[in-house]
GROMACS .gro file of C-alpha atoms in nm:
model
  301
    1MET     CA    1  -0.008  -0.001  -0.004
    2GLU     CA    2   0.288   0.242   0.057
    3THR     CA    3   0.416   0.216  -0.285
    4ALA     CA    4   0.078   0.246  -0.435
    5ARG     CA    5   0.002   0.584  -0.282
    6PRO     CA    6   0.292   0.757  -0.461
    7GLN     CA    7   0.191   0.617  -0.784
    8ILE     CA    8  -0.169   0.736  -0.742
    9GLY     CA    9  -0.023   1.078  -0.673
   10LYS     CA   10   0.190   1.084  -0.989
   11ALA     CA   11  -0.112   0.959  -1.188
   12ALA     CA   12  -0.310   1.260  -1.047
   13LEU     CA   13  -0.045   1.495  -1.158
   14TRP     CA   14  -0.056   1.331  -1.518
   15MET     CA   15  -0.422   1.366  -1.537
   16THR     CA   16  -0.398   1.727  -1.417
   17GLY     CA   17  -0.181   1.769  -1.717
   18ALA     CA   18  -0.432   1.604  -1.942
   19ILE     CA   19  -0.719   1.832  -1.816
   20ALA     CA   20  -0.515   2.141  -1.877
   21SER     CA   21  -0.420   2.031  -2.227
   22PHE     CA   22  -0.781   1.936  -2.317
   23SER     CA   23  -0.912   2.260  -2.174
   24SER     CA   24  -0.641   2.463  -2.364
   25MET     CA   25  -0.716   2.299  -2.690
   26ALA     CA   26  -1.099   2.379  -2.643
   27ILE     CA   27  -1.021   2.744  -2.559
   28ALA     CA   28  -0.775   2.769  -2.853
   29GLY     CA   29  -1.044   2.609  -3.089
   30ARG     CA   30  -1.304   2.868  -2.968
   31GLU     CA   31  -1.073   3.147  -3.039
   32LEU     CA   32  -0.972   3.016  -3.371
   33SER     CA   33  -1.316   2.969  -3.492
   34VAL     CA   34  -1.357   3.332  -3.553
   35THR     CA   35  -1.078   3.333  -3.818
   36HIS     CA   36  -1.038   2.978  -3.925
   37ASP     CA   37  -1.285   2.704  -4.038
   38THR     CA   38  -1.241   2.371  -3.866
   39PHE     CA   39  -1.071   2.208  -4.171
   40GLU     CA   40  -0.791   2.471  -4.164
   41ILE     CA   41  -0.750   2.432  -3.776
   42MET     CA   42  -0.705   2.052  -3.849
   43PHE     CA   43  -0.459   2.113  -4.134
   44TYR     CA   44  -0.244   2.337  -3.943
   45ARG     CA   45  -0.279   2.125  -3.614
   46SER     CA   46  -0.145   1.834  -3.819
   47LEU     CA   47   0.142   2.023  -3.954
   48VAL     CA   48   0.251   2.095  -3.590
   49GLY     CA   49   0.199   1.733  -3.501
   50ILE     CA   50   0.417   1.615  -3.813
   51CYS     CA   51   0.699   1.836  -3.673
   52VAL     CA   52   0.660   1.686  -3.317
   53VAL     CA   53   0.640   1.331  -3.423
   54ALA     CA   54   0.923   1.359  -3.673
   55LEU     CA   55   1.140   1.506  -3.391
   56ILE     CA   56   1.056   1.222  -3.154
   57LEU     CA   57   1.102   0.957  -3.406
   58THR     CA   58   1.451   1.106  -3.473
   59LEU     CA   59   1.559   1.164  -3.122
   60THR     CA   60   1.459   0.801  -3.038
   61ARG     CA   61   1.592   0.659  -3.373
   62LYS     CA   62   1.259   0.477  -3.424
   63TRP     CA   63   1.211   0.576  -3.798
   64HIS     CA   64   1.242   0.210  -3.889
   65GLN     CA   65   0.903   0.156  -3.708
   66VAL     CA   66   0.726   0.364  -3.985
   67SER     CA   67   0.587   0.133  -4.228
   68THR     CA   68   0.312   0.109  -4.498
   69GLU     CA   69   0.178  -0.224  -4.351
   70ARG     CA   70  -0.205  -0.204  -4.321
   71ILE     CA   71  -0.203   0.149  -4.477
   72GLY     CA   72  -0.581   0.099  -4.566
   73LEU     CA   73  -0.658   0.062  -4.200
   74HIS     CA   74  -0.461   0.367  -4.120
   75GLY     CA   75  -0.660   0.558  -4.384
   76ILE     CA   76  -0.986   0.430  -4.235
   77ARG     CA   77  -0.881   0.533  -3.888
   78ASN     CA   78  -0.761   0.874  -3.987
   79VAL     CA   79  -1.084   0.967  -4.184
   80LEU     CA   80  -1.288   0.867  -3.873
   81HIS     CA   81  -1.080   1.065  -3.647
   82PHE     CA   82  -1.056   1.371  -3.889
   83THR     CA   83  -1.431   1.359  -3.907
   84GLY     CA   84  -1.465   1.329  -3.527
   85GLN     CA   85  -1.233   1.599  -3.463
   86ASN     CA   86  -1.396   1.841  -3.713
   87LEU     CA   87  -1.723   1.782  -3.557
   88TRP     CA   88  -1.582   1.873  -3.201
   89PHE     CA   89  -1.405   2.190  -3.312
   90TYR     CA   90  -1.740   2.289  -3.478
   91ALA     CA   91  -1.926   2.218  -3.144
   92VAL     CA   92  -1.673   2.406  -2.929
   93SER     CA   93  -1.754   2.715  -3.136
   94VAL     CA   94  -2.120   2.717  -3.101
   95ILE     CA   95  -2.225   2.565  -2.771
   96PRO     CA   96  -2.107   2.593  -2.408
   97LEU     CA   97  -1.769   2.411  -2.361
   98ALA     CA   98  -1.923   2.198  -2.054
   99GLN     CA   99  -2.200   2.073  -2.291
  100VAL     CA  100  -1.944   1.967  -2.555
  101PHE     CA  101  -1.727   1.787  -2.291
  102ALA     CA  102  -2.023   1.619  -2.128
  103LEU     CA  103  -2.135   1.466  -2.469
  104GLU     CA  104  -1.789   1.374  -2.538
  105PHE     CA  105  -1.780   1.168  -2.232
  106THR     CA  106  -2.015   0.918  -2.411
  107GLN     CA  107  -1.729   0.790  -2.612
  108PRO     CA  108  -1.674   0.471  -2.396
  109ILE     CA  109  -2.043   0.403  -2.416
  110TRP     CA  110  -2.032   0.393  -2.795
  111VAL     CA  111  -1.704   0.184  -2.777
  112ILE     CA  112  -1.903  -0.060  -2.549
  113LEU     CA  113  -2.190  -0.095  -2.809
  114LEU     CA  114  -1.988  -0.099  -3.119
  115SER     CA  115  -1.702  -0.339  -3.025
  116PRO     CA  116  -1.930  -0.652  -3.042
  117LEU     CA  117  -2.031  -0.562  -3.395
  118LEU     CA  118  -1.672  -0.474  -3.520
  119LEU     CA  119  -1.437  -0.647  -3.282
  120LYS     CA  120  -1.647  -0.943  -3.201
  121GLU     CA  121  -1.619  -0.865  -2.826
  122ARG     CA  122  -1.890  -1.007  -2.598
  123LEU     CA  123  -2.153  -0.761  -2.471
  124THR     CA  124  -2.192  -0.838  -2.116
  125THR     CA  125  -2.471  -0.754  -1.876
  126VAL     CA  126  -2.273  -0.498  -1.712
  127ARG     CA  127  -2.173  -0.338  -2.035
  128MET     CA  128  -2.528  -0.325  -2.141
  129LEU     CA  129  -2.629  -0.172  -1.810
  130SER     CA  130  -2.337   0.076  -1.846
  131ALA     CA  131  -2.448   0.181  -2.205
  132LEU     CA  132  -2.814   0.242  -2.081
  133ILE     CA  133  -2.710   0.463  -1.786
  134GLY     CA  134  -2.498   0.656  -2.025
  135PHE     CA  135  -2.769   0.709  -2.271
  136ALA     CA  136  -2.998   0.833  -1.972
  137GLY     CA  137  -2.718   1.092  -1.912
  138ILE     CA  138  -2.736   1.192  -2.283
  139LEU     CA  139  -3.096   1.247  -2.262
  140LEU     CA  140  -3.049   1.482  -1.964
  141VAL     CA  141  -2.785   1.684  -2.133
  142ALA     CA  142  -2.961   1.726  -2.463
  143ARG     CA  143  -3.319   1.719  -2.320
  144PRO     CA  144  -3.499   1.636  -2.649
  145GLY     CA  145  -3.832   1.769  -2.665
  146THR     CA  146  -3.775   2.016  -2.374
  147VAL     CA  147  -3.529   2.227  -2.578
  148PRO     CA  148  -3.466   2.238  -2.954
  149LEU     CA  149  -3.170   1.999  -3.049
  150SER     CA  150  -2.920   2.242  -3.201
  151ALA     CA  151  -2.658   2.162  -3.471
  152GLY     CA  152  -2.386   2.205  -3.194
  153VAL     CA  153  -2.540   1.947  -2.964
  154MET     CA  154  -2.578   1.702  -3.247
  155THR     CA  155  -2.214   1.743  -3.382
  156ALA     CA  156  -2.086   1.715  -3.023
  157ALA     CA  157  -2.278   1.388  -2.980
  158MET     CA  158  -2.181   1.263  -3.329
  159SER     CA  159  -1.814   1.340  -3.259
  160ALA     CA  160  -1.820   1.103  -2.958
  161VAL     CA  161  -1.930   0.830  -3.205
  162PHE     CA  162  -1.647   0.882  -3.449
  163PHE     CA  163  -1.402   0.895  -3.159
  164ALA     CA  164  -1.534   0.564  -3.039
  165LEU     CA  165  -1.477   0.423  -3.388
  166THR     CA  166  -1.138   0.566  -3.396
  167THR     CA  167  -1.067   0.391  -3.056
  168ILE     CA  168  -1.191   0.046  -3.211
  169SER     CA  169  -0.971   0.103  -3.525
  170THR     CA  170  -0.677   0.181  -3.313
  171LYS     CA  171  -0.717  -0.122  -3.112
  172SER     CA  172  -0.699  -0.326  -3.429
  173LEU     CA  173  -0.395  -0.122  -3.556
  174THR     CA  174  -0.176  -0.172  -3.241
  175ARG     CA  175  -0.166  -0.548  -3.330
  176PHE     CA  176   0.048  -0.464  -3.638
  177ALA     CA  177   0.191  -0.107  -3.576
  178SER     CA  178   0.368   0.075  -3.311
  179ILE     CA  179   0.258   0.400  -3.152
  180GLY     CA  180   0.507   0.596  -3.331
  181CYS     CA  181   0.386   0.456  -3.689
  182ILE     CA  182   0.028   0.521  -3.579
  183MET     CA  183   0.105   0.883  -3.487
  184PHE     CA  184   0.319   0.948  -3.798
  185TRP     CA  185   0.038   0.846  -4.027
  186LEU     CA  186  -0.227   1.020  -3.819
  187THR     CA  187  -0.049   1.364  -3.860
  188VAL     CA  188   0.047   1.314  -4.219
  189MET     CA  189  -0.285   1.169  -4.332
  190GLN     CA  190  -0.492   1.425  -4.159
  191ALA     CA  191  -0.271   1.708  -4.294
  192VAL     CA  192  -0.353   1.585  -4.647
  193LEU     CA  193  -0.706   1.567  -4.556
  194GLY     CA  194  -0.722   1.911  -4.399
  195LEU     CA  195  -0.548   2.060  -4.705
  196ILE     CA  196  -0.792   1.921  -4.941
  197ALA     CA  197  -1.089   2.000  -4.741
  198SER     CA  198  -0.995   2.360  -4.648
  199GLY     CA  199  -0.925   2.433  -5.007
  200ILE     CA  200  -1.250   2.317  -5.146
  201ASP     CA  201  -1.386   2.663  -5.130
  202GLY     CA  202  -1.088   2.787  -5.327
  203GLN     CA  203  -0.932   2.997  -5.032
  204ILE     CA  204  -0.728   2.898  -4.729
  205THR     CA  205  -0.676   3.150  -4.452
  206LEU     CA  206  -0.317   3.172  -4.351
  207PRO     CA  207  -0.199   3.199  -3.999
  208SER     CA  208  -0.168   3.551  -3.862
  209ALA     CA  209   0.029   3.692  -3.564
  210SER     CA  210  -0.281   3.660  -3.361
  211THR     CA  211  -0.394   3.311  -3.454
  212ALA     CA  212  -0.062   3.147  -3.484
  213PRO     CA  213  -0.003   3.101  -3.105
  214PHE     CA  214  -0.345   2.928  -3.081
  215LEU     CA  215  -0.281   2.697  -3.376
  216LEU     CA  216   0.050   2.607  -3.219
  217LEU     CA  217  -0.138   2.548  -2.886
  218VAL     CA  218  -0.397   2.313  -3.043
  219GLY     CA  219  -0.141   2.103  -3.211
  220LEU     CA  220   0.074   2.056  -2.892
  221ALA     CA  221  -0.208   2.036  -2.665
  222GLY     CA  222  -0.367   1.733  -2.828
  223LEU     CA  223  -0.048   1.527  -2.836
  224LEU     CA  224   0.027   1.630  -2.475
  225ALA     CA  225  -0.302   1.538  -2.343
  226HIS     CA  226  -0.292   1.190  -2.487
  227TYR     CA  227   0.079   1.141  -2.358
  228CYS     CA  228  -0.044   1.234  -2.006
  229ILE     CA  229  -0.327   0.992  -2.016
  230THR     CA  230  -0.103   0.723  -2.143
  231ASN     CA  231   0.144   0.792  -1.849
  232ALA     CA  232  -0.131   0.785  -1.601
  233LEU     CA  233  -0.277   0.460  -1.712
  234ALA     CA  234   0.068   0.314  -1.705
  235ILE     CA  235   0.121   0.377  -1.336
  236ALA     CA  236  -0.242   0.351  -1.205
  237PRO     CA  237  -0.556   0.138  -1.245
  238ALA     CA  238  -0.830   0.268  -1.478
  239THR     CA  239  -1.055   0.293  -1.189
  240VAL     CA  240  -0.828   0.554  -1.038
  241VAL     CA  241  -0.763   0.742  -1.360
  242VAL     CA  242  -1.119   0.759  -1.504
  243PRO     CA  243  -1.254   0.967  -1.185
  244PHE     CA  244  -0.978   1.224  -1.252
  245ASP     CA  245  -1.075   1.248  -1.613
  246PHE     CA  246  -1.413   1.348  -1.512
  247ALA     CA  247  -1.263   1.652  -1.341
  248ARG     CA  248  -1.248   1.790  -1.692
  249LEU     CA  249  -1.612   1.888  -1.691
  250PRO     CA  250  -1.616   2.114  -1.386
  251THR     CA  251  -1.281   2.264  -1.495
  252ILE     CA  252  -1.424   2.358  -1.835
  253ALA     CA  253  -1.755   2.468  -1.692
  254VAL     CA  254  -1.560   2.721  -1.465
  255VAL     CA  255  -1.333   2.823  -1.766
  256GLY     CA  256  -1.644   2.884  -1.990
  257MET     CA  257  -1.807   3.092  -1.714
  258VAL     CA  258  -1.510   3.304  -1.661
  259LEU     CA  259  -1.394   3.347  -2.019
  260TYR     CA  260  -1.713   3.346  -2.225
  261HIS     CA  261  -1.973   3.410  -1.954
  262GLU     CA  262  -2.130   3.078  -2.019
  263PRO     CA  263  -2.408   2.984  -1.745
  264LEU     CA  264  -2.351   2.684  -1.527
  265ASN     CA  265  -2.633   2.448  -1.659
  266GLN     CA  266  -2.738   2.206  -1.377
  267TRP     CA  267  -2.885   1.964  -1.667
  268THR     CA  268  -2.552   1.946  -1.820
  269LEU     CA  269  -2.375   1.874  -1.487
  270LEU     CA  270  -2.645   1.620  -1.385
  271GLY     CA  271  -2.625   1.446  -1.719
  272ALA     CA  272  -2.256   1.436  -1.717
  273ALA     CA  273  -2.268   1.267  -1.358
  274VAL     CA  274  -2.493   1.009  -1.497
  275ILE     CA  275  -2.273   0.943  -1.805
  276PHE     CA  276  -1.973   0.914  -1.561
  277ALA     CA  277  -2.158   0.670  -1.344
  278GLY     CA  278  -2.227   0.434  -1.648
  279ILE     CA  279  -1.855   0.459  -1.746
  280PHE     CA  280  -1.730   0.403  -1.405
  281LEU     CA  281  -1.952   0.089  -1.355
  282ASN     CA  282  -1.794  -0.069  -1.654
  283VAL     CA  283  -1.443   0.038  -1.574
  284HIS     CA  284  -1.489  -0.115  -1.212
  285ALA     CA  285  -1.624  -0.446  -1.336
  286GLU     CA  286  -1.355  -0.482  -1.607
  287ASN     CA  287  -1.083  -0.410  -1.344
  288ARG     CA  288  -1.233  -0.648  -1.109
  289ASN     CA  289  -1.241  -0.927  -1.373
  290SER     CA  290  -0.889  -0.867  -1.455
  291LEU     CA  291  -0.783  -0.911  -1.106
  292ALA     CA  292  -0.994  -1.218  -1.077
  293THR     CA  293  -0.798  -1.377  -1.386
  294PRO     CA  294  -0.451  -1.268  -1.337
  295LEU     CA  295  -0.327  -1.485  -1.637
  296ARG     CA  296  -0.532  -1.277  -1.873
  297ASP     CA  297  -0.350  -0.975  -2.044
  298THR     CA  298  -0.493  -0.648  -1.971
  299GLN     CA  299  -0.465  -0.356  -2.208
  300HIS     CA  300  -0.470   0.026  -2.140
  301LYS     CA  301  -0.621   0.235  -2.411
   0.00000   0.00000   0.00000
């Protein structure tokens, strides 16, 4: 127990870094939406990502890990992620940040429902119950029939579906490709997709002195957030990490209130709490099962 406590403390620090990174990316996305469309944001973000990934591969001497094996699966994964990220950036620009984050939390629920179809994983009773609780939370956040379903709410909800599909395709890719290879093709392919999509209207807005820092922040924050989460999961169980991740919601709610005068919506907070309860139920059950069967390999996403 004495050695476990410092690890949990370190995991909390890593998750604090992840929360700060995700919040920074949302703020930068909101600020950039005034000047750049979502395709341009994704293009410039990917250019920053290419530079960072190339530097890491060079310093670690791991360029040999980059290959074209399963390049089609890389393509599918990156189209899915590109779509989800564009939907997310649009939602960030038109609805309260807390509402975006609350709906984004449904991603694990969609993974639970889609994995049996795409990965042939078993849909257990606990997983089904977790999904039902999660959807109850979605209804509390969106409140269909009580308030009109805006485009922002719909795109935020759909972004979670595409992020879930990205997670599932990533799980398939990790059997054949290293993290460095996956990140290389992610940044390169999404830069190409961003360039094509942003140039459809015949014009691409170039970075200015005022937008360049935010574009750099978007590119760095996304990579840093996932790096922090990966390190947190490496030293602490998911049942510890997931509750820390939920702290993103009250954090971004306060940020939205202070910076953009967004009101604190009790339905959004309540719905997010219900969504979190469904996710935590599944994480706790999976963690308990893995402890009960120590010979089974456990994977951290």
